[in-house]
Amino acid sequence: MNGIAIEDDYAGGNIRVVSEESGVVTLEQQLRDTTGWWFYWGFAAIAVEARTVTFEFANGEVIGPWGPAYSRDGIEWTWLGVDASRSSRASFAYAFEAGEKAYFSYCIPYQLHHFESFYARMTPHPLVRRKVLAVSERLRALPLLVAGDDSASRHILIACRQHACEAVSGYAMEGFLEHCLQSPHSRLLTQCKLHYVPFVDLDGAERGDQGKGRAPHDHNRDYTDRPLYRSTAALMAYASAFPLEVGIDFHSPYLWGGRNDRPFIVKRRSPMKEEIERFGALLVRATSRSEAAANELRYDGAHDIEAGEDWNQPNDRTCSSFFERRGARLAFSFELPYFGVEGGAVTPHSCRRFGADFAAALEAYVLGGGRNDEER
């Protein structure tokens, strides 16, 4: 379109221009090596003159209930708002100022530069060490944070971004770590070592890949005797070097609607099911007691997906199944929504608050022996 330039050559960018005419830019997300349809997209647009432009997607309804995620600098993100969407969730409009560059995305992004900014704010800290888990196929160093007392013999491992587009867990883990590293909430790190992998599929996250359903299989189907990916092979080797007590794998679910709008646990079969439910009861209490509970993300076990229900079928190739095989007392996948519900929308702030509540619940579970308050 004359006077409008579309870009996706930045961390997390993913778009293809289909056509441009009469104030409408038709776009579609790039699936790349994803074997089926998926929904992630991200792009920047620059306007020479002040004008309103409609962006229309030719590849499905991929604009969430709060409109697209929006940024003026690609760093700080918010929601553009429901009024930006047109007649369906396949298009939105934006009024550009002359010379303005704006970034838009399916969801609130979390890139390596967000992690680096967080790490710079957090360090130096006597309980935190940074390592390299592996060097990726595209020669990126995958960060690994280890937090806790060196004498601690109990180990917790938390992984994020098995699927490149599932970004919001990064903000939740910022809140988790901030909670754990602030006195008097550091009891967990005096008795346990926390191992945190923020990007299992770092290449995919930085390239703007879908990551989900990647051919021949994605990272969360790679926990086998012969893994394809350097990161999963390294994570398995690393986690095999210590006795694992808790292993949690963060994800985001599908689009929106139903349980996809709520935080939920992907349950495993007994006896792990009972441990998951003990932790879940503590997380319910933590999020309901939160100072922000009235208007932010809350967990309710009613939205959990049971083992054998719908898509939660037995699979021994996933990260959470690997954690269970490693002997973890508590192991599961946890799904954070891309959008949330009215009154509990996903934002960097709400995810950090939820992460702090998650840390409080995990502290109560680990230091309380896995018993909930009614059992004490």
PDB file of N, CA, C and O in Angstrom, residues 152-201:
ATOM      1  N   ALA A 152      21.538 -26.937  49.085  1.00  0.00           N
ATOM      2  CA  ALA A 152      20.206 -27.535  48.994  1.00  0.00           C
ATOM      3  C   ALA A 152      20.259 -28.838  48.205  1.00  0.00           C
ATOM      4  O   ALA A 152      20.913 -28.927  47.166  1.00  0.00           O
ATOM      5  N   SER A 153      19.565 -29.851  48.696  1.00  0.00           N
ATOM      6  CA  SER A 153      19.571 -31.164  48.051  1.00  0.00           C
ATOM      7  C   SER A 153      18.260 -31.470  47.340  1.00  0.00           C
ATOM      8  O   SER A 153      18.117 -32.538  46.743  1.00  0.00           O
ATOM      9  N   ARG A 154      17.293 -30.548  47.405  1.00  0.00           N
ATOM     10  CA  ARG A 154      16.002 -30.744  46.744  1.00  0.00           C
ATOM     11  C   ARG A 154      15.962 -29.868  45.484  1.00  0.00           C
ATOM     12  O   ARG A 154      16.453 -28.740  45.499  1.00  0.00           O
ATOM     13  N   HIS A 155      15.354 -30.379  44.418  1.00  0.00           N
ATOM     14  CA  HIS A 155      15.464 -29.711  43.129  1.00  0.00           C
ATOM     15  C   HIS A 155      14.103 -29.543  42.457  1.00  0.00           C
ATOM     16  O   HIS A 155      13.298 -30.481  42.412  1.00  0.00           O
ATOM     17  N   ILE A 156      13.880 -28.344  41.928  1.00  0.00           N
ATOM     18  CA  ILE A 156      12.684 -27.990  41.174  1.00  0.00           C
ATOM     19  C   ILE A 156      13.131 -27.523  39.803  1.00  0.00           C
ATOM     20  O   ILE A 156      14.042 -26.691  39.695  1.00  0.00           O
ATOM     21  N   LEU A 157      12.505 -28.026  38.745  1.00  0.00           N
ATOM     22  CA  LEU A 157      12.840 -27.603  37.389  1.00  0.00           C
ATOM     23  C   LEU A 157      11.573 -27.081  36.709  1.00  0.00           C
ATOM     24  O   LEU A 157      10.548 -27.763  36.693  1.00  0.00           O
ATOM     25  N   ILE A 158      11.668 -25.871  36.178  1.00  0.00           N
ATOM     26  CA  ILE A 158      10.549 -25.263  35.461  1.00  0.00           C
ATOM     27  C   ILE A 158      11.016 -24.904  34.054  1.00  0.00           C
ATOM     28  O   ILE A 158      12.045 -24.238  33.879  1.00  0.00           O
ATOM     29  N   ALA A 159      10.256 -25.359  33.062  1.00  0.00           N
ATOM     30  CA  ALA A 159      10.585 -25.116  31.658  1.00  0.00           C
ATOM     31  C   ALA A 159       9.462 -24.333  30.987  1.00  0.00           C
ATOM     32  O   ALA A 159       8.288 -24.506  31.307  1.00  0.00           O
ATOM     33  N   CYS A 160       9.831 -23.471  30.061  1.00  0.00           N
ATOM     34  CA  CYS A 160       8.877 -22.690  29.275  1.00  0.00           C
ATOM     35  C   CYS A 160       9.246 -22.770  27.789  1.00  0.00           C
ATOM     36  O   CYS A 160      10.382 -23.058  27.438  1.00  0.00           O
ATOM     37  N   ARG A 161       8.275 -22.458  26.951  1.00  0.00           N
ATOM     38  CA  ARG A 161       8.458 -22.287  25.509  1.00  0.00           C
ATOM     39  C   ARG A 161       8.899 -23.556  24.793  1.00  0.00           C
ATOM     40  O   ARG A 161       9.739 -23.528  23.893  1.00  0.00           O
ATOM     41  N   GLN A 162       8.299 -24.693  25.155  1.00  0.00           N
ATOM     42  CA  GLN A 162       8.433 -25.861  24.283  1.00  0.00           C
ATOM     43  C   GLN A 162       7.871 -25.526  22.905  1.00  0.00           C
ATOM     44  O   GLN A 162       8.377 -26.008  21.888  1.00  0.00           O
ATOM     45  N   HIS A 163       6.793 -24.729  22.914  1.00  0.00           N
ATOM     46  CA  HIS A 163       6.171 -24.234  21.687  1.00  0.00           C
ATOM     47  C   HIS A 163       6.462 -22.742  21.594  1.00  0.00           C
ATOM     48  O   HIS A 163       6.117 -21.968  22.492  1.00  0.00           O
ATOM     49  N   ALA A 164       7.076 -22.329  20.516  1.00  0.00           N
ATOM     50  CA  ALA A 164       7.671 -21.000  20.418  1.00  0.00           C
ATOM     51  C   ALA A 164       6.687 -19.869  20.686  1.00  0.00           C
ATOM     52  O   ALA A 164       7.039 -18.855  21.280  1.00  0.00           O
ATOM     53  N   CYS A 165       5.432 -20.017  20.240  1.00  0.00           N
ATOM     54  CA  CYS A 165       4.498 -18.896  20.304  1.00  0.00           C
ATOM     55  C   CYS A 165       3.858 -18.710  21.676  1.00  0.00           C
ATOM     56  O   CYS A 165       3.170 -17.707  21.907  1.00  0.00           O
ATOM     57  N   GLU A 166       4.076 -19.630  22.606  1.00  0.00           N
ATOM     58  CA  GLU A 166       3.374 -19.600  23.896  1.00  0.00           C
ATOM     59  C   GLU A 166       4.151 -18.736  24.884  1.00  0.00           C
ATOM     60  O   GLU A 166       4.846 -19.216  25.765  1.00  0.00           O
ATOM     61  N   ALA A 167       3.956 -17.410  24.760  1.00  0.00           N
ATOM     62  CA  ALA A 167       4.904 -16.451  25.313  1.00  0.00           C
ATOM     63  C   ALA A 167       4.654 -16.029  26.749  1.00  0.00           C
ATOM     64  O   ALA A 167       5.589 -15.653  27.448  1.00  0.00           O
ATOM     65  N   VAL A 168       3.393 -16.024  27.217  1.00  0.00           N
ATOM     66  CA  VAL A 168       3.082 -15.275  28.441  1.00  0.00           C
ATOM     67  C   VAL A 168       3.695 -15.881  29.701  1.00  0.00           C
ATOM     68  O   VAL A 168       3.792 -15.209  30.730  1.00  0.00           O
ATOM     69  N   SER A 169       4.133 -17.138  29.640  1.00  0.00           N
ATOM     70  CA  SER A 169       4.752 -17.745  30.816  1.00  0.00           C
ATOM     71  C   SER A 169       6.005 -16.998  31.252  1.00  0.00           C
ATOM     72  O   SER A 169       6.379 -17.040  32.433  1.00  0.00           O
ATOM     73  N   GLY A 170       6.674 -16.306  30.318  1.00  0.00           N
ATOM     74  CA  GLY A 170       7.875 -15.556  30.692  1.00  0.00           C
ATOM     75  C   GLY A 170       7.581 -14.493  31.727  1.00  0.00           C
ATOM     76  O   GLY A 170       8.360 -14.294  32.678  1.00  0.00           O
ATOM     77  N   TYR A 171       6.461 -13.792  31.588  1.00  0.00           N
ATOM     78  CA  TYR A 171       6.082 -12.778  32.575  1.00  0.00           C
ATOM     79  C   TYR A 171       5.709 -13.426  33.909  1.00  0.00           C
ATOM     80  O   TYR A 171       6.026 -12.897  34.976  1.00  0.00           O
ATOM     81  N   ALA A 172       5.012 -14.566  33.838  1.00  0.00           N
ATOM     82  CA  ALA A 172       4.660 -15.258  35.075  1.00  0.00           C
ATOM     83  C   ALA A 172       5.900 -15.687  35.840  1.00  0.00           C
ATOM     84  O   ALA A 172       5.959 -15.567  37.072  1.00  0.00           O
ATOM     85  N   MET A 173       6.915 -16.158  35.121  1.00  0.00           N
ATOM     86  CA  MET A 173       8.133 -16.584  35.799  1.00  0.00           C
ATOM     87  C   MET A 173       8.921 -15.409  36.356  1.00  0.00           C
ATOM     88  O   MET A 173       9.648 -15.563  37.343  1.00  0.00           O
ATOM     89  N   GLU A 174       8.786 -14.234  35.766  1.00  0.00           N
ATOM     90  CA  GLU A 174       9.389 -13.053  36.396  1.00  0.00           C
ATOM     91  C   GLU A 174       8.778 -12.831  37.772  1.00  0.00           C
ATOM     92  O   GLU A 174       9.493 -12.587  38.763  1.00  0.00           O
ATOM     93  N   GLY A 175       7.454 -12.906  37.845  1.00  0.00           N
ATOM     94  CA  GLY A 175       6.795 -12.747  39.137  1.00  0.00           C
ATOM     95  C   GLY A 175       7.152 -13.851  40.102  1.00  0.00           C
ATOM     96  O   GLY A 175       7.316 -13.617  41.314  1.00  0.00           O
ATOM     97  N   PHE A 176       7.274 -15.054  39.598  1.00  0.00           N
ATOM     98  CA  PHE A 176       7.658 -16.206  40.422  1.00  0.00           C
ATOM     99  C   PHE A 176       9.022 -15.967  41.058  1.00  0.00           C
ATOM    100  O   PHE A 176       9.198 -16.112  42.283  1.00  0.00           O
ATOM    101  N   LEU A 177       9.997 -15.599  40.243  1.00  0.00           N
ATOM    102  CA  LEU A 177      11.352 -15.407  40.751  1.00  0.00           C
ATOM    103  C   LEU A 177      11.445 -14.202  41.678  1.00  0.00           C
ATOM    104  O   LEU A 177      12.147 -14.251  42.701  1.00  0.00           O
ATOM    105  N   GLU A 178      10.767 -13.113  41.326  1.00  0.00           N
ATOM    106  CA  GLU A 178      10.780 -11.945  42.205  1.00  0.00           C
ATOM    107  C   GLU A 178      10.233 -12.299  43.580  1.00  0.00           C
ATOM    108  O   GLU A 178      10.763 -11.867  44.608  1.00  0.00           O
ATOM    109  N   HIS A 179       9.168 -13.089  43.621  1.00  0.00           N
ATOM    110  CA  HIS A 179       8.600 -13.532  44.896  1.00  0.00           C
ATOM    111  C   HIS A 179       9.627 -14.356  45.682  1.00  0.00           C
ATOM    112  O   HIS A 179       9.843 -14.115  46.880  1.00  0.00           O
ATOM    113  N   CYS A 180      10.249 -15.306  45.023  1.00  0.00           N
ATOM    114  CA  CYS A 180      11.182 -16.203  45.712  1.00  0.00           C
ATOM    115  C   CYS A 180      12.431 -15.486  46.216  1.00  0.00           C
ATOM    116  O   CYS A 180      13.025 -15.901  47.213  1.00  0.00           O
ATOM    117  N   LEU A 181      12.829 -14.429  45.519  1.00  0.00           N
ATOM    118  CA  LEU A 181      14.085 -13.763  45.863  1.00  0.00           C
ATOM    119  C   LEU A 181      13.906 -12.604  46.830  1.00  0.00           C
ATOM    120  O   LEU A 181      14.891 -11.986  47.239  1.00  0.00           O
ATOM    121  N   GLN A 182      12.676 -12.303  47.191  1.00  0.00           N
ATOM    122  CA  GLN A 182      12.431 -11.223  48.135  1.00  0.00           C
ATOM    123  C   GLN A 182      12.169 -11.794  49.519  1.00  0.00           C
ATOM    124  O   GLN A 182      11.287 -12.628  49.697  1.00  0.00           O
ATOM    125  N   SER A 183      12.924 -11.338  50.505  1.00  0.00           N
ATOM    126  CA  SER A 183      12.666 -11.720  51.890  1.00  0.00           C
ATOM    127  C   SER A 183      11.314 -11.139  52.305  1.00  0.00           C
ATOM    128  O   SER A 183      10.983 -10.005  51.928  1.00  0.00           O
ATOM    129  N   PRO A 184      10.497 -11.885  53.058  1.00  0.00           N
ATOM    130  CA  PRO A 184      10.772 -13.188  53.696  1.00  0.00           C
ATOM    131  C   PRO A 184      10.315 -14.383  52.878  1.00  0.00           C
ATOM    132  O   PRO A 184      10.072 -15.457  53.432  1.00  0.00           O
ATOM    133  N   HIS A 185      10.166 -14.206  51.560  1.00  0.00           N
ATOM    134  CA  HIS A 185       9.614 -15.270  50.733  1.00  0.00           C
ATOM    135  C   HIS A 185      10.691 -16.184  50.151  1.00  0.00           C
ATOM    136  O   HIS A 185      10.407 -16.954  49.244  1.00  0.00           O
ATOM    137  N   SER A 186      11.901 -16.099  50.667  1.00  0.00           N
ATOM    138  CA  SER A 186      12.986 -16.880  50.081  1.00  0.00           C
ATOM    139  C   SER A 186      13.184 -18.220  50.783  1.00  0.00           C
ATOM    140  O   SER A 186      14.192 -18.878  50.571  1.00  0.00           O
ATOM    141  N   ARG A 187      12.218 -18.644  51.597  1.00  0.00           N
ATOM    142  CA  ARG A 187      12.365 -19.925  52.300  1.00  0.00           C
ATOM    143  C   ARG A 187      12.516 -21.076  51.318  1.00  0.00           C
ATOM    144  O   ARG A 187      13.248 -22.029  51.573  1.00  0.00           O
ATOM    145  N   LEU A 188      11.804 -20.991  50.188  1.00  0.00           N
ATOM    146  CA  LEU A 188      11.878 -22.063  49.202  1.00  0.00           C
ATOM    147  C   LEU A 188      13.306 -22.260  48.714  1.00  0.00           C
ATOM    148  O   LEU A 188      13.766 -23.395  48.549  1.00  0.00           O
ATOM    149  N   LEU A 189      14.025 -21.163  48.515  1.00  0.00           N
ATOM    150  CA  LEU A 189      15.368 -21.244  47.947  1.00  0.00           C
ATOM    151  C   LEU A 189      16.435 -21.571  48.987  1.00  0.00           C
ATOM    152  O   LEU A 189      17.592 -21.782  48.627  1.00  0.00           O
ATOM    153  N   THR A 190      16.075 -21.607  50.253  1.00  0.00           N
ATOM    154  CA  THR A 190      17.030 -22.071  51.261  1.00  0.00           C
ATOM    155  C   THR A 190      17.030 -23.594  51.348  1.00  0.00           C
ATOM    156  O   THR A 190      18.016 -24.184  51.794  1.00  0.00           O
ATOM    157  N   GLN A 191      15.930 -24.212  50.925  1.00  0.00           N
ATOM    158  CA  GLN A 191      15.834 -25.671  51.001  1.00  0.00           C
ATOM    159  C   GLN A 191      15.870 -26.349  49.632  1.00  0.00           C
ATOM    160  O   GLN A 191      16.082 -27.551  49.545  1.00  0.00           O
ATOM    161  N   CYS A 192      15.645 -25.568  48.574  1.00  0.00           N
ATOM    162  CA  CYS A 192      15.569 -26.149  47.229  1.00  0.00           C
ATOM    163  C   CYS A 192      16.410 -25.347  46.254  1.00  0.00           C
ATOM    164  O   CYS A 192      16.590 -24.143  46.413  1.00  0.00           O
ATOM    165  N   LYS A 193      16.873 -26.028  45.228  1.00  0.00           N
ATOM    166  CA  LYS A 193      17.450 -25.353  44.074  1.00  0.00           C
ATOM    167  C   LYS A 193      16.385 -25.294  42.987  1.00  0.00           C
ATOM    168  O   LYS A 193      15.766 -26.311  42.652  1.00  0.00           O
ATOM    169  N   LEU A 194      16.192 -24.105  42.443  1.00  0.00           N
ATOM    170  CA  LEU A 194      15.265 -23.907  41.347  1.00  0.00           C
ATOM    171  C   LEU A 194      16.060 -23.800  40.050  1.00  0.00           C
ATOM    172  O   LEU A 194      16.964 -22.965  39.935  1.00  0.00           O
ATOM    173  N   HIS A 195      15.719 -24.621  39.082  1.00  0.00           N
ATOM    174  CA  HIS A 195      16.350 -24.612  37.765  1.00  0.00           C
ATOM    175  C   HIS A 195      15.292 -24.123  36.773  1.00  0.00           C
ATOM    176  O   HIS A 195      14.239 -24.752  36.628  1.00  0.00           O
ATOM    177  N   TYR A 196      15.576 -23.037  36.078  1.00  0.00           N
ATOM    178  CA  TYR A 196      14.588 -22.401  35.207  1.00  0.00           C
ATOM    179  C   TYR A 196      15.121 -22.282  33.791  1.00  0.00           C
ATOM    180  O   TYR A 196      16.175 -21.677  33.561  1.00  0.00           O
ATOM    181  N   VAL A 197      14.399 -22.882  32.844  1.00  0.00           N
ATOM    182  CA  VAL A 197      14.732 -22.808  31.420  1.00  0.00           C
ATOM    183  C   VAL A 197      13.674 -21.942  30.745  1.00  0.00           C
ATOM    184  O   VAL A 197      12.558 -22.405  30.500  1.00  0.00           O
ATOM    185  N   PRO A 198      13.968 -20.672  30.420  1.00  0.00           N
ATOM    186  CA  PRO A 198      12.936 -19.785  29.890  1.00  0.00           C
ATOM    187  C   PRO A 198      12.549 -20.035  28.437  1.00  0.00           C
ATOM    188  O   PRO A 198      11.443 -19.675  28.030  1.00  0.00           O
ATOM    189  N   PHE A 199      13.452 -20.650  27.642  1.00  0.00           N
ATOM    190  CA  PHE A 199      13.172 -20.869  26.216  1.00  0.00           C
ATOM    191  C   PHE A 199      13.716 -22.227  25.803  1.00  0.00           C
ATOM    192  O   PHE A 199      14.911 -22.349  25.493  1.00  0.00           O
ATOM    193  N   VAL A 200      12.868 -23.240  25.803  1.00  0.00           N
ATOM    194  CA  VAL A 200      13.328 -24.521  25.268  1.00  0.00           C
ATOM    195  C   VAL A 200      13.523 -24.410  23.761  1.00  0.00           C
ATOM    196  O   VAL A 200      14.517 -24.859  23.211  1.00  0.00           O
ATOM    197  N   ASP A 201      12.568 -23.769  23.076  1.00  0.00           N
ATOM    198  CA  ASP A 201      12.698 -23.529  21.631  1.00  0.00           C
ATOM    199  C   ASP A 201      13.046 -22.057  21.409  1.00  0.00           C
ATOM    200  O   ASP A 201      12.225 -21.269  20.932  1.00  0.00           O
TER     201      ASP A 201
END
